[in-house]
Structure formats: C-alpha cells, structure tokens
Amino acid sequence: MLAKRMHHAARPLCAALLILILAVAAAAQDGSQRFFQTDALNDGLGPVPVGIDRETPQATVESFLDRAADGDWQGAAHLLDLSGYPVAEQPSAGPELARQLAVIIERKVVIDWTDLPDRPDGLNARAPSEAAMAGEPRRSILLWMVELDDRPVSIRLNRVRPAGGDPVWLFAEASVENLPALAARYGRSQFEAMLPEPLHREVVFDLRLWELFALPLAVLLALGLGFGTYALMSRGLFRKRRDEGGESFMLAVRGPLILLVMTATVNLFTHGLFVFSGRIDALVSPLIAVGYFIVAIWLVINVADTILNRLIDFDQGQLSPVGEGQERKRGLATKIAAARRLLIVILVVAGGGLLLREANLAHNLGISLLASAGVLTLILAFAARSILANILSSMQIALNQSAKIGDKLLWGDYICTVERIHFTFVQLRDWSGRRIVVPVSDFVEESFENWTMVDSEIIRRVDLRLAHDAPIDPLRRAYDDILDTMSDRLGDLDNRGVYVTGHDVFGQSVMFLVPCDDPNAAWLLECEVREKLLAAAAEIEARGEEVFPEAKPAEAA
C-alpha cells in the first residue's frame, strides 16, 4: 500500500521533469536556428543555379569566389542579399554588385579561413570559452572592415530565412548597399587602367603582375625622394644653417621631414595612384600609420629640445644664470618640457589607436584580446606601475614648479643644477660636470634645497674650528678685507657677518658668511674665501697668537 502511494506521488514529479527537459531541448533547438526573417529573397534572380552552396558561411564565400573566378556574375549574385533592390532591378543590379564585391574582396579583404565557420548555425568551435559568443550559434559574421569616407563599413555574412524556405548564408544587405561607393573608392585607378591588360594577370599569392613591380618601385622612389630631401636641407638651400648644432630648427625638422616625405610617397603610390590587393594593403597600411606616428613623435621631441637649448645654454655650465628675465626663461623651459611629455603621451595613445584601426587588429585579434584582457591588464598594470608613477611625478613637478630647469639645488650631498626633467627621471648636473640621474618619484619624495626657487641671492658659510683663546677681531678684519676685494663678484655685502656658533673641549666654532648673487658661482666663492681666511689665520698665528686648536688629529676624530 505504501509503495502504491509512493508511485502515485512520483508521477507528478516525473512529468514535471519531462516537461523541463523538453523545454530545454526546444530552447536549444530554437537557439540553433537563429536567422533574419524575410518575406522574399532575390525573387528577381530566378532559381538558384546548381553548384551554389549557401548552407554555411564558409560554403557561401567559397561559392562566391569560385563563381567570380569563372566570371559567372549572374550565379554569384545569388550569394548576395538583394532585399534593398526592387525585384525588377535585381537581374541587372545583381551581377554588377557581385563584380564590385569581388573587387573589394580582392583589394581590401583578407579572409581568415580558419575563423570562418563551416556549420549552418555559424557556431565557432575554435573560440575560447572566455569569448562572448563561445558555444553560441550566430546569425551574422564579420569578415572585414573597410574604410569609406573616413568611417569604417563592414563586410558581413548574414543568415537569412525567406518565408517558406530554409535559412541560407548571404552577404548582408547593408554590406551590399555600400558596394557601389566602395567600388568607386577602391576600384581600378586611372593609372592602373592605363596599364596593359597582361599586367593585370594574377601570378603568385593572388597578386597581379603589376603589383610585383609597383611595390618595389614605390619603395625605391620613396628612398630617392628621402635622399633628395636630405641633400637639399644639408647642402642646398639651408647650407648656412648647418653649423648651428642643437639650436638649429632646420636640423631639428630635417629627420622628421625626410621620413614624412618617404611615408607620404608610399601612401600616395599605394592609396592614390594605385590600389593594391588586400594582402599587400594589410601590410602597407599599418607601416604607413607607423611612419606618420614616428614623424609626429620625432618632430615634437626635436623641436622641444631645440627650444630648450635656445632658452638655456646647457654646454656652458651656466644653467641658472642670474639677471632680468632668467627666471621667466627657466619657468618657460620647464613648461615646454612638460608640454613635450604631455604631447608624447597624447601621440602615443592616438597613434596606438590609429595603428589598431589601420591594421584591422580589432577584427583579427579581437577574440584573443577579449579572452586575455583580464590577465593582460593585470600584467601591464604591474609592469607599468613605477613608470606611471614617475610620469605623474614629472607632471607634478612641472605644475607646482618646485624645481624648474636651471634651478640650483642641494640634493643630498650634491650641489647641482636641474638639467632635464624627463618622463621617468630627473637629470642633475653637479659643479664638476657629472650627471646624476634620479628617478622622478625619488626626487619628489626626498626633500632638497632649492637655491633659486624665489630669487638667486644666497648666503654661503665658511665654518672654522679655532682655539679657545683665538682672537676673533683680527680674523674679522681680515674677513672684511677679503670680501671688499671680492665685492664685484659677491652679493649684498650688508649681509656679511662673523659669528661664534659653538664651543666644545677642542675649541670654538666660528661662522663667516659669504653673500652671493649667483648660485652657480656660490660654492667656488665659498672655497676661495675659506682659502684666504686660512691664510690670514696662519699669518696671525705666525705672529705668536694661537689660532688653531692644539688637539691631535686622532684625538679630534
């Protein structure tokens, strides 16, 4: 009796489970039949010829290329979705549109057969599990992106089902509507049309014979024009400017201009005079984009450096000269260096986007980039954290003006001048000409003395250790005489002074102030005053007065 009751109780549960299984199966079946519904499909073209396979995306592309190779444009038209054309116009428009599509595929599209599904549902079995459409049937597949009037248009395959018929894969209606404009843009140019017909014959890798000669010719022409530009700017019209070194704007723009001429020549030859096939264009277009990008970066760096060299003389050691207008010049030089860094960042970001667009990497590598975006982001963030910190610190220095180019600093134990503020490091130069490279982040975090932050006047000090009973007045008179003889090289002598600053078992500490109006010469003036004070003290001691302590060096240590 109990078993019978359990049997009756299980029947509703089994029924519910069966309904759930059928619902999942129905959903899966419906998902595998994704397509665009249409009332009629190419009715004006008549029955589909035998031998045309439109069941899978790969079969559609293969059938189209086979028909195009045989010149069967009437049959190739059946592989296009002509829903945007009236039925009466389809017999005449279809073959012409098929011919135009063949031209676009030949010249601008590189078909990746490994990523073109050979399944009716369009599912990409090769897609990684992290991809957005992994394991999902599709009703639209992107083949390529082609530039048209400064905007990209897509060449797509759509899965279309006419009323009462089976779904088929066709070149999308939106792509077909753009074919006339694309053909006008990328069809035979006037120069190409002038070539003999035998030169249009395909030889290797689906390349035409004229392309094998035209591409090397374009490279040789670019090299020749580049060499001519170099000769003109070096020994021709601008010969008088060659001896100006780093301050010459002609020398600054010469390299970028040569590269610009070469890049523009290749661009004009491959995208203006002639239109090369997709295989060559996929290689040449990114190289042209890289060329323009390098020109922009190179020009910004050279021009900015030339302006900096003209504002401040980096070769004479006087990086922070005093006088009217020098503070403004040093501030302007720092701002130009900051603008240089900012422009480089902007150009790198913009150039990277341009390169991705020209190389069509977003289409070719889109799936793999999406699949590895998380890991790649973490790796780049970890690797670039110190670089980004230094770049932001360099911008911080430029904004708060805590250290300008040409400022005289006491950084650590170094008396030095700010020579350059780069992306990731600050280049300092000490009195002997040595360069000290400091990471920007360390430079910002460490405190330092800026001797020229507000004005250029500075007071140096000479500290002498004298005996307990050493006479100060004779040394003070000698000190005054020394400063009077050096007055033309010193600052305001009203800031002079002699002070006893300390005393211990070894003797007394006496400080002699040395006012200086030029921080560049302050340390040298301090050394000169110390030398003359020691000589005066030795003369006083020679007269029988004790000046220096009698402690032995070992005891003093």
PDB file of N, CA, C and O in Angstrom, residues 334 338 341 384-403 421-426 438-446 448:
ATOM      1  N   THR A 334      60.742  74.874 -18.339  1.00  0.00           N
ATOM      2  CA  THR A 334      60.102  73.770 -17.612  1.00  0.00           C
ATOM      3  C   THR A 334      58.731  73.468 -18.189  1.00  0.00           C
ATOM      4  O   THR A 334      58.343  72.296 -18.333  1.00  0.00           O
ATOM      5  N   ALA A 338      57.352  70.029 -19.954  1.00  0.00           N
ATOM      6  CA  ALA A 338      56.121  69.345 -19.548  1.00  0.00           C
ATOM      7  C   ALA A 338      55.182  69.156 -20.725  1.00  0.00           C
ATOM      8  O   ALA A 338      54.568  68.091 -20.894  1.00  0.00           O
ATOM      9  N   ARG A 341      56.309  66.277 -22.816  1.00  0.00           N
ATOM     10  CA  ARG A 341      55.921  64.975 -22.285  1.00  0.00           C
ATOM     11  C   ARG A 341      54.432  64.705 -22.513  1.00  0.00           C
ATOM     12  O   ARG A 341      54.036  63.591 -22.863  1.00  0.00           O
ATOM     13  N   ALA A 384      53.828  48.443 -15.372  1.00  0.00           N
ATOM     14  CA  ALA A 384      53.883  49.881 -15.653  1.00  0.00           C
ATOM     15  C   ALA A 384      53.633  50.742 -14.426  1.00  0.00           C
ATOM     16  O   ALA A 384      53.581  51.967 -14.545  1.00  0.00           O
ATOM     17  N   ARG A 385      53.488  50.138 -13.256  1.00  0.00           N
ATOM     18  CA  ARG A 385      53.115  50.928 -12.091  1.00  0.00           C
ATOM     19  C   ARG A 385      54.192  51.965 -11.755  1.00  0.00           C
ATOM     20  O   ARG A 385      53.882  53.131 -11.456  1.00  0.00           O
ATOM     21  N   SER A 386      55.474  51.563 -11.795  1.00  0.00           N
ATOM     22  CA  SER A 386      56.539  52.510 -11.481  1.00  0.00           C
ATOM     23  C   SER A 386      56.697  53.552 -12.588  1.00  0.00           C
ATOM     24  O   SER A 386      56.980  54.724 -12.303  1.00  0.00           O
ATOM     25  N   ILE A 387      56.511  53.127 -13.839  1.00  0.00           N
ATOM     26  CA  ILE A 387      56.623  54.079 -14.954  1.00  0.00           C
ATOM     27  C   ILE A 387      55.540  55.133 -14.855  1.00  0.00           C
ATOM     28  O   ILE A 387      55.790  56.341 -14.999  1.00  0.00           O
ATOM     29  N   LEU A 388      54.304  54.690 -14.612  1.00  0.00           N
ATOM     30  CA  LEU A 388      53.197  55.636 -14.493  1.00  0.00           C
ATOM     31  C   LEU A 388      53.414  56.565 -13.305  1.00  0.00           C
ATOM     32  O   LEU A 388      53.108  57.769 -13.387  1.00  0.00           O
ATOM     33  N   ALA A 389      53.923  56.026 -12.201  1.00  0.00           N
ATOM     34  CA  ALA A 389      54.184  56.866 -11.031  1.00  0.00           C
ATOM     35  C   ALA A 389      55.211  57.948 -11.346  1.00  0.00           C
ATOM     36  O   ALA A 389      55.062  59.113 -10.949  1.00  0.00           O
ATOM     37  N   ASN A 390      56.253  57.592 -12.085  1.00  0.00           N
ATOM     38  CA  ASN A 390      57.275  58.579 -12.450  1.00  0.00           C
ATOM     39  C   ASN A 390      56.733  59.615 -13.421  1.00  0.00           C
ATOM     40  O   ASN A 390      57.070  60.802 -13.326  1.00  0.00           O
ATOM     41  N   ILE A 391      55.903  59.186 -14.375  1.00  0.00           N
ATOM     42  CA  ILE A 391      55.328  60.136 -15.329  1.00  0.00           C
ATOM     43  C   ILE A 391      54.445  61.140 -14.607  1.00  0.00           C
ATOM     44  O   ILE A 391      54.516  62.355 -14.843  1.00  0.00           O
ATOM     45  N   LEU A 392      53.601  60.660 -13.708  1.00  0.00           N
ATOM     46  CA  LEU A 392      52.736  61.562 -12.955  1.00  0.00           C
ATOM     47  C   LEU A 392      53.567  62.480 -12.055  1.00  0.00           C
ATOM     48  O   LEU A 392      53.225  63.664 -11.888  1.00  0.00           O
ATOM     49  N   SER A 393      54.652  61.960 -11.499  1.00  0.00           N
ATOM     50  CA  SER A 393      55.511  62.799 -10.661  1.00  0.00           C
ATOM     51  C   SER A 393      56.183  63.891 -11.486  1.00  0.00           C
ATOM     52  O   SER A 393      56.333  65.029 -11.016  1.00  0.00           O
ATOM     53  N   SER A 394      56.599  63.568 -12.698  1.00  0.00           N
ATOM     54  CA  SER A 394      57.213  64.583 -13.552  1.00  0.00           C
ATOM     55  C   SER A 394      56.219  65.677 -13.913  1.00  0.00           C
ATOM     56  O   SER A 394      56.567  66.861 -13.972  1.00  0.00           O
ATOM     57  N   MET A 395      54.955  65.288 -14.153  1.00  0.00           N
ATOM     58  CA  MET A 395      53.925  66.289 -14.414  1.00  0.00           C
ATOM     59  C   MET A 395      53.675  67.123 -13.155  1.00  0.00           C
ATOM     60  O   MET A 395      53.397  68.325 -13.246  1.00  0.00           O
ATOM     61  N   GLN A 396      53.769  66.513 -11.989  1.00  0.00           N
ATOM     62  CA  GLN A 396      53.584  67.237 -10.736  1.00  0.00           C
ATOM     63  C   GLN A 396      54.658  68.307 -10.567  1.00  0.00           C
ATOM     64  O   GLN A 396      54.363  69.443 -10.157  1.00  0.00           O
ATOM     65  N   ILE A 397      55.905  67.969 -10.888  1.00  0.00           N
ATOM     66  CA  ILE A 397      56.986  68.949 -10.787  1.00  0.00           C
ATOM     67  C   ILE A 397      56.727  70.129 -11.713  1.00  0.00           C
ATOM     68  O   ILE A 397      56.926  71.293 -11.351  1.00  0.00           O
ATOM     69  N   ALA A 398      56.252  69.812 -12.926  1.00  0.00           N
ATOM     70  CA  ALA A 398      56.005  70.887 -13.892  1.00  0.00           C
ATOM     71  C   ALA A 398      54.873  71.801 -13.434  1.00  0.00           C
ATOM     72  O   ALA A 398      54.894  73.006 -13.688  1.00  0.00           O
ATOM     73  N   LEU A 399      53.877  71.230 -12.749  1.00  0.00           N
ATOM     74  CA  LEU A 399      52.724  72.022 -12.331  1.00  0.00           C
ATOM     75  C   LEU A 399      53.033  72.863 -11.091  1.00  0.00           C
ATOM     76  O   LEU A 399      52.670  74.043 -11.031  1.00  0.00           O
ATOM     77  N   ASN A 400      53.687  72.266 -10.091  1.00  0.00           N
ATOM     78  CA  ASN A 400      53.924  73.041  -8.873  1.00  0.00           C
ATOM     79  C   ASN A 400      55.213  73.856  -8.909  1.00  0.00           C
ATOM     80  O   ASN A 400      55.480  74.642  -7.983  1.00  0.00           O
ATOM     81  N   GLN A 401      56.028  73.677  -9.965  1.00  0.00           N
ATOM     82  CA  GLN A 401      57.239  74.474 -10.153  1.00  0.00           C
ATOM     83  C   GLN A 401      58.185  74.378  -8.945  1.00  0.00           C
ATOM     84  O   GLN A 401      58.886  75.334  -8.623  1.00  0.00           O
ATOM     85  N   SER A 402      58.195  73.225  -8.285  1.00  0.00           N
ATOM     86  CA  SER A 402      59.103  73.060  -7.153  1.00  0.00           C
ATOM     87  C   SER A 402      60.561  72.994  -7.602  1.00  0.00           C
ATOM     88  O   SER A 402      61.460  73.333  -6.835  1.00  0.00           O
ATOM     89  N   ALA A 403      60.780  72.564  -8.808  1.00  0.00           N
ATOM     90  CA  ALA A 403      62.132  72.542  -9.371  1.00  0.00           C
ATOM     91  C   ALA A 403      62.011  72.801 -10.862  1.00  0.00           C
ATOM     92  O   ALA A 403      61.416  72.007 -11.585  1.00  0.00           O
ATOM     93  N   ILE A 421      64.160  67.381 -17.079  1.00  0.00           N
ATOM     94  CA  ILE A 421      63.122  66.647 -16.366  1.00  0.00           C
ATOM     95  C   ILE A 421      62.467  65.731 -17.384  1.00  0.00           C
ATOM     96  O   ILE A 421      61.683  66.179 -18.229  1.00  0.00           O
ATOM     97  N   HIS A 422      62.818  64.460 -17.331  1.00  0.00           N
ATOM     98  CA  HIS A 422      62.328  63.503 -18.312  1.00  0.00           C
ATOM     99  C   HIS A 422      61.069  62.823 -17.794  1.00  0.00           C
ATOM    100  O   HIS A 422      60.553  63.137 -16.717  1.00  0.00           O
ATOM    101  N   PHE A 423      60.586  61.844 -18.578  1.00  0.00           N
ATOM    102  CA  PHE A 423      59.400  61.104 -18.177  1.00  0.00           C
ATOM    103  C   PHE A 423      59.601  60.397 -16.848  1.00  0.00           C
ATOM    104  O   PHE A 423      58.774  60.477 -15.950  1.00  0.00           O
ATOM    105  N   THR A 424      60.705  59.673 -16.722  1.00  0.00           N
ATOM    106  CA  THR A 424      60.888  58.796 -15.568  1.00  0.00           C
ATOM    107  C   THR A 424      62.066  59.189 -14.687  1.00  0.00           C
ATOM    108  O   THR A 424      62.251  58.565 -13.649  1.00  0.00           O
ATOM    109  N   PHE A 425      62.843  60.175 -15.066  1.00  0.00           N
ATOM    110  CA  PHE A 425      63.975  60.568 -14.230  1.00  0.00           C
ATOM    111  C   PHE A 425      64.286  62.048 -14.409  1.00  0.00           C
ATOM    112  O   PHE A 425      63.899  62.674 -15.396  1.00  0.00           O
ATOM    113  N   VAL A 426      64.959  62.570 -13.390  1.00  0.00           N
ATOM    114  CA  VAL A 426      65.445  63.949 -13.416  1.00  0.00           C
ATOM    115  C   VAL A 426      66.949  63.903 -13.610  1.00  0.00           C
ATOM    116  O   VAL A 426      67.658  63.177 -12.906  1.00  0.00           O
ATOM    117  N   VAL A 438      68.248  60.698 -11.299  1.00  0.00           N
ATOM    118  CA  VAL A 438      67.418  60.393 -10.137  1.00  0.00           C
ATOM    119  C   VAL A 438      66.010  60.043 -10.615  1.00  0.00           C
ATOM    120  O   VAL A 438      65.423  60.818 -11.381  1.00  0.00           O
ATOM    121  N   PRO A 439      65.457  58.900 -10.226  1.00  0.00           N
ATOM    122  CA  PRO A 439      64.049  58.622 -10.574  1.00  0.00           C
ATOM    123  C   PRO A 439      63.151  59.751 -10.081  1.00  0.00           C
ATOM    124  O   PRO A 439      63.334  60.280  -8.978  1.00  0.00           O
ATOM    125  N   VAL A 440      62.180  60.116 -10.906  1.00  0.00           N
ATOM    126  CA  VAL A 440      61.336  61.262 -10.577  1.00  0.00           C
ATOM    127  C   VAL A 440      60.604  61.049  -9.261  1.00  0.00           C
ATOM    128  O   VAL A 440      60.467  61.968  -8.451  1.00  0.00           O
ATOM    129  N   SER A 441      60.129  59.814  -9.040  1.00  0.00           N
ATOM    130  CA  SER A 441      59.404  59.552  -7.804  1.00  0.00           C
ATOM    131  C   SER A 441      60.294  59.777  -6.592  1.00  0.00           C
ATOM    132  O   SER A 441      59.859  60.342  -5.573  1.00  0.00           O
ATOM    133  N   ASP A 442      61.572  59.359  -6.648  1.00  0.00           N
ATOM    134  CA  ASP A 442      62.501  59.598  -5.542  1.00  0.00           C
ATOM    135  C   ASP A 442      62.791  61.086  -5.381  1.00  0.00           C
ATOM    136  O   ASP A 442      62.907  61.596  -4.257  1.00  0.00           O
ATOM    137  N   PHE A 443      62.905  61.781  -6.503  1.00  0.00           N
ATOM    138  CA  PHE A 443      63.195  63.212  -6.450  1.00  0.00           C
ATOM    139  C   PHE A 443      62.061  63.975  -5.781  1.00  0.00           C
ATOM    140  O   PHE A 443      62.292  64.930  -5.034  1.00  0.00           O
ATOM    141  N   VAL A 444      60.826  63.559  -6.038  1.00  0.00           N
ATOM    142  CA  VAL A 444      59.671  64.235  -5.447  1.00  0.00           C
ATOM    143  C   VAL A 444      59.542  63.908  -3.967  1.00  0.00           C
ATOM    144  O   VAL A 444      59.179  64.764  -3.148  1.00  0.00           O
ATOM    145  N   GLU A 445      59.838  62.664  -3.606  1.00  0.00           N
ATOM    146  CA  GLU A 445      59.660  62.244  -2.219  1.00  0.00           C
ATOM    147  C   GLU A 445      60.746  62.792  -1.302  1.00  0.00           C
ATOM    148  O   GLU A 445      60.492  63.059  -0.128  1.00  0.00           O
ATOM    149  N   GLU A 446      61.976  62.954  -1.801  1.00  0.00           N
ATOM    150  CA  GLU A 446      63.072  63.441  -0.980  1.00  0.00           C
ATOM    151  C   GLU A 446      63.045  64.970  -0.914  1.00  0.00           C
ATOM    152  O   GLU A 446      62.737  65.645  -1.908  1.00  0.00           O
ATOM    153  N   PHE A 448      64.819  68.662  -0.647  1.00  0.00           N
ATOM    154  CA  PHE A 448      66.037  69.243  -1.201  1.00  0.00           C
ATOM    155  C   PHE A 448      65.980  70.755  -1.021  1.00  0.00           C
ATOM    156  O   PHE A 448      64.906  71.340  -0.822  1.00  0.00           O
TER     157      PHE A 448
END
